[in-house]
Amino acid sequence: MANKLYDDTSVKAIADAIRAKNGTTNTYNISEMATAITNIPTGGNCYSVDITFPTRLRNGVILTLPSDVLAHKDDVNFLMTYQFQGDTLVNYRSYFASVGNKNISYNSDHNKGVYYYSSTYGVCYYPINSTDGKFTQEGAYKVKFYIPADGKLYISEDLGAGLDVGTYKFTFIW
Amino acid sequence: MYQKNIENGYITSIVKGVNNGNITETEYNQIMSIIDNRPIAPEGYDYLLKDNLTWKLIKDNIAK
């Protein structure tokens, strides 16, 4: 195999492009780049981050989103999932939610499901119930996620637990 | 890359793995260490983390 010289600016640009696609901060040797590119998911886009809250967050800024995610926040298929990374099942939550112009709700008694929006702070039904697999009506606590013009993801809650102290993995898919 | 989000002088979240960072890894680790050693608030109270990395005790009047 012949050794060649390449502009390191170009090599860094390739690495930056890989990181932008796979949403990581990994560093790559040239020999690792082909594998990293092969492993980039196709048929969709995904942006995943670990968010830590020092205080239970019921109302406020969760995340400042990058421009490539913001460009799709109003897409009909734009989804957000979030999952608490703690050890206790009491605090385990994993949700699929539509963000942007849609309001979503969750029930603190359930730890996973797909949430369907019906009205602001209104009744919300979700088709997957981790307990019995049936459609179940929304409970007492209602939470709204929204992304206004400043490009930040906010949480706004009526009453209830909000986002616990600790680390969540938030994933955006479009 | 790492990100810190602030609202009204309080840190609402810190983030790892962003494309649009505004803090260094060192600062992120420093804040995480402070969060990991969070003081325990008395019943009916909670702590907010100020941007100067000190805790402020507040009355928590929302049901958990």
Coordinates of C-alpha atoms in Angstrom, one line a residue, chain A residues 2-174:
Chain A
A2 CA 1.4 3.4 -1.0
N3 CA 1.6 6.2 1.6
K4 CA 0.3 9.6 0.5
L5 CA 0.2 13.1 1.9
Y6 CA -3.2 14.8 2.4
D7 CA -4.2 18.2 3.6
D8 CA -5.1 17.8 7.3
T9 CA -7.9 20.4 6.9
S10 CA -9.6 18.0 4.5
V11 CA -9.1 15.1 6.8
K12 CA -10.6 17.1 9.7
A13 CA -13.6 18.1 7.5
I14 CA -14.3 14.4 6.9
A15 CA -14.2 13.7 10.6
D16 CA -16.4 16.7 11.3
A17 CA -18.9 15.4 8.7
I18 CA -19.0 12.0 10.4
R19 CA -19.6 13.5 13.8
A20 CA -22.4 15.7 12.5
K21 CA -24.1 12.6 11.0
N22 CA -23.7 10.3 13.9
G23 CA -24.1 12.9 16.6
T24 CA -21.0 12.0 18.6
T25 CA -17.8 13.7 19.7
N26 CA -15.6 10.8 18.8
T27 CA -12.2 11.3 17.3
Y28 CA -11.2 9.2 14.3
N29 CA -8.0 8.0 12.7
I30 CA -8.2 7.8 8.9
S31 CA -8.2 4.0 9.2
E32 CA -11.4 4.2 11.3
M33 CA -13.4 6.6 9.1
A34 CA -14.7 4.0 6.6
T35 CA -16.2 2.0 9.4
A36 CA -17.7 5.0 11.0
I37 CA -19.3 6.1 7.8
T38 CA -20.6 2.6 7.2
N39 CA -22.2 2.6 10.6
I40 CA -24.1 5.9 10.1
P41 CA -27.8 5.0 10.1
T42 CA -29.6 5.4 6.8
G43 CA -33.3 6.1 6.1
G44 CA -33.6 8.8 8.8
N45 CA -31.8 11.3 11.0
C46 CA -31.1 11.0 14.6
Y47 CA -29.7 13.5 17.2
S48 CA -29.1 12.0 20.6
V49 CA -27.7 13.8 23.7
D50 CA -27.3 13.2 27.5
I51 CA -29.0 15.9 29.5
T52 CA -28.4 16.3 33.3
F53 CA -30.7 18.4 35.4
P54 CA -29.3 19.7 38.7
T55 CA -32.8 20.5 39.9
R56 CA -36.2 19.0 39.1
L57 CA -37.2 20.9 36.1
R58 CA -40.9 21.7 35.6
N59 CA -40.7 24.9 33.6
G60 CA -37.6 26.0 31.7
V61 CA -34.9 25.4 29.2
I62 CA -33.9 21.8 28.5
L63 CA -31.6 22.1 25.5
T64 CA -30.4 24.6 22.8
L65 CA -30.9 22.7 19.6
P66 CA -28.5 22.9 16.6
S67 CA -29.6 24.3 13.3
D68 CA -29.9 21.0 11.5
V69 CA -32.4 19.7 14.1
L70 CA -34.3 23.0 14.2
A71 CA -34.7 22.9 10.5
H72 CA -37.0 19.8 10.9
K73 CA -38.8 20.6 14.1
D74 CA -42.1 21.2 12.4
D75 CA -41.9 18.1 10.1
V76 CA -44.9 15.9 10.5
N77 CA -42.6 12.9 11.3
F78 CA -40.4 14.8 13.8
L79 CA -40.3 12.8 17.1
M80 CA -38.6 13.1 20.4
T81 CA -37.9 10.3 22.9
Y82 CA -36.5 10.8 26.4
Q83 CA -35.4 8.2 28.9
F84 CA -34.2 8.6 32.5
Q85 CA -30.8 7.0 32.9
G86 CA -31.2 6.4 36.6
D87 CA -31.3 3.0 38.4
T88 CA -34.7 3.1 40.0
L89 CA -37.7 1.9 38.0
V90 CA -39.8 4.5 39.8
N91 CA -38.1 7.2 37.8
Y92 CA -37.8 5.3 34.6
R93 CA -39.6 7.0 31.8
S94 CA -39.4 6.5 28.0
Y95 CA -41.7 8.3 25.7
F96 CA -42.2 9.0 22.1
A97 CA -43.6 12.5 21.6
S98 CA -44.3 15.0 18.9
V99 CA -42.8 18.3 19.6
G100 CA -43.1 21.6 17.7
N101 CA -46.7 22.7 17.5
K102 CA -48.0 19.7 19.2
N103 CA -48.5 19.3 22.9
I104 CA -48.0 16.0 24.5
S105 CA -48.7 14.6 27.9
Y106 CA -47.5 11.7 30.0
N107 CA -48.7 9.7 32.9
S108 CA -46.2 9.2 35.7
D109 CA -47.6 5.8 36.4
H110 CA -46.4 4.3 33.1
N111 CA -42.9 4.0 31.8
K112 CA -43.2 3.8 28.1
G113 CA -45.6 4.4 25.3
V114 CA -46.5 6.4 22.3
Y115 CA -48.4 9.5 23.2
Y116 CA -51.2 11.0 21.1
Y117 CA -52.1 14.6 21.5
S118 CA -55.7 15.5 21.8
S119 CA -55.8 19.0 23.2
T120 CA -53.8 21.4 25.3
Y121 CA -53.8 20.0 28.9
G122 CA -56.7 17.8 27.9
V123 CA -57.2 14.1 27.8
C124 CA -54.5 12.2 26.0
Y125 CA -54.6 8.6 25.0
Y126 CA -51.6 6.4 24.3
P127 CA -51.8 3.1 22.6
I128 CA -49.2 1.2 24.5
N129 CA -49.5 0.6 28.2
S130 CA -46.6 -1.1 29.8
T131 CA -48.9 -2.8 32.3
D132 CA -51.7 -4.3 30.2
G133 CA -51.0 -3.3 26.6
K134 CA -54.4 -1.5 26.3
F135 CA -55.3 2.0 25.4
T136 CA -55.2 4.1 28.6
Q137 CA -56.5 7.5 29.4
E138 CA -54.0 10.2 30.5
G139 CA -53.6 10.7 34.2
A140 CA -53.5 13.8 36.4
Y141 CA -50.1 15.3 35.4
K142 CA -49.7 17.0 32.1
V143 CA -46.5 18.3 30.6
K144 CA -45.9 20.3 27.4
F145 CA -42.7 20.4 25.4
Y146 CA -42.2 23.1 22.9
I147 CA -39.6 24.8 20.7
P148 CA -40.2 28.5 20.1
A149 CA -38.3 30.8 17.8
D150 CA -35.2 31.0 20.0
G151 CA -34.4 27.4 19.1
K152 CA -34.5 26.0 22.6
L153 CA -36.4 23.0 23.8
Y154 CA -38.6 24.0 26.8
I155 CA -40.7 22.1 29.3
S156 CA -43.9 23.6 30.7
E157 CA -45.9 21.7 33.2
D158 CA -49.3 22.1 34.9
L159 CA -48.7 20.1 38.0
G160 CA -46.5 17.2 38.8
A161 CA -43.0 15.8 38.8
G162 CA -41.4 17.3 35.7
L163 CA -37.9 16.1 34.8
D164 CA -36.1 14.5 37.7
V165 CA -32.7 15.4 39.0
G166 CA -30.3 13.2 37.1
T167 CA -29.4 12.4 33.5
Y168 CA -31.8 11.7 30.6
K169 CA -31.0 10.6 27.1
F170 CA -33.0 12.8 24.7
T171 CA -33.2 11.7 21.0
F172 CA -34.6 13.6 18.1
I173 CA -35.7 11.7 15.0
W174 CA -36.8 13.0 11.7

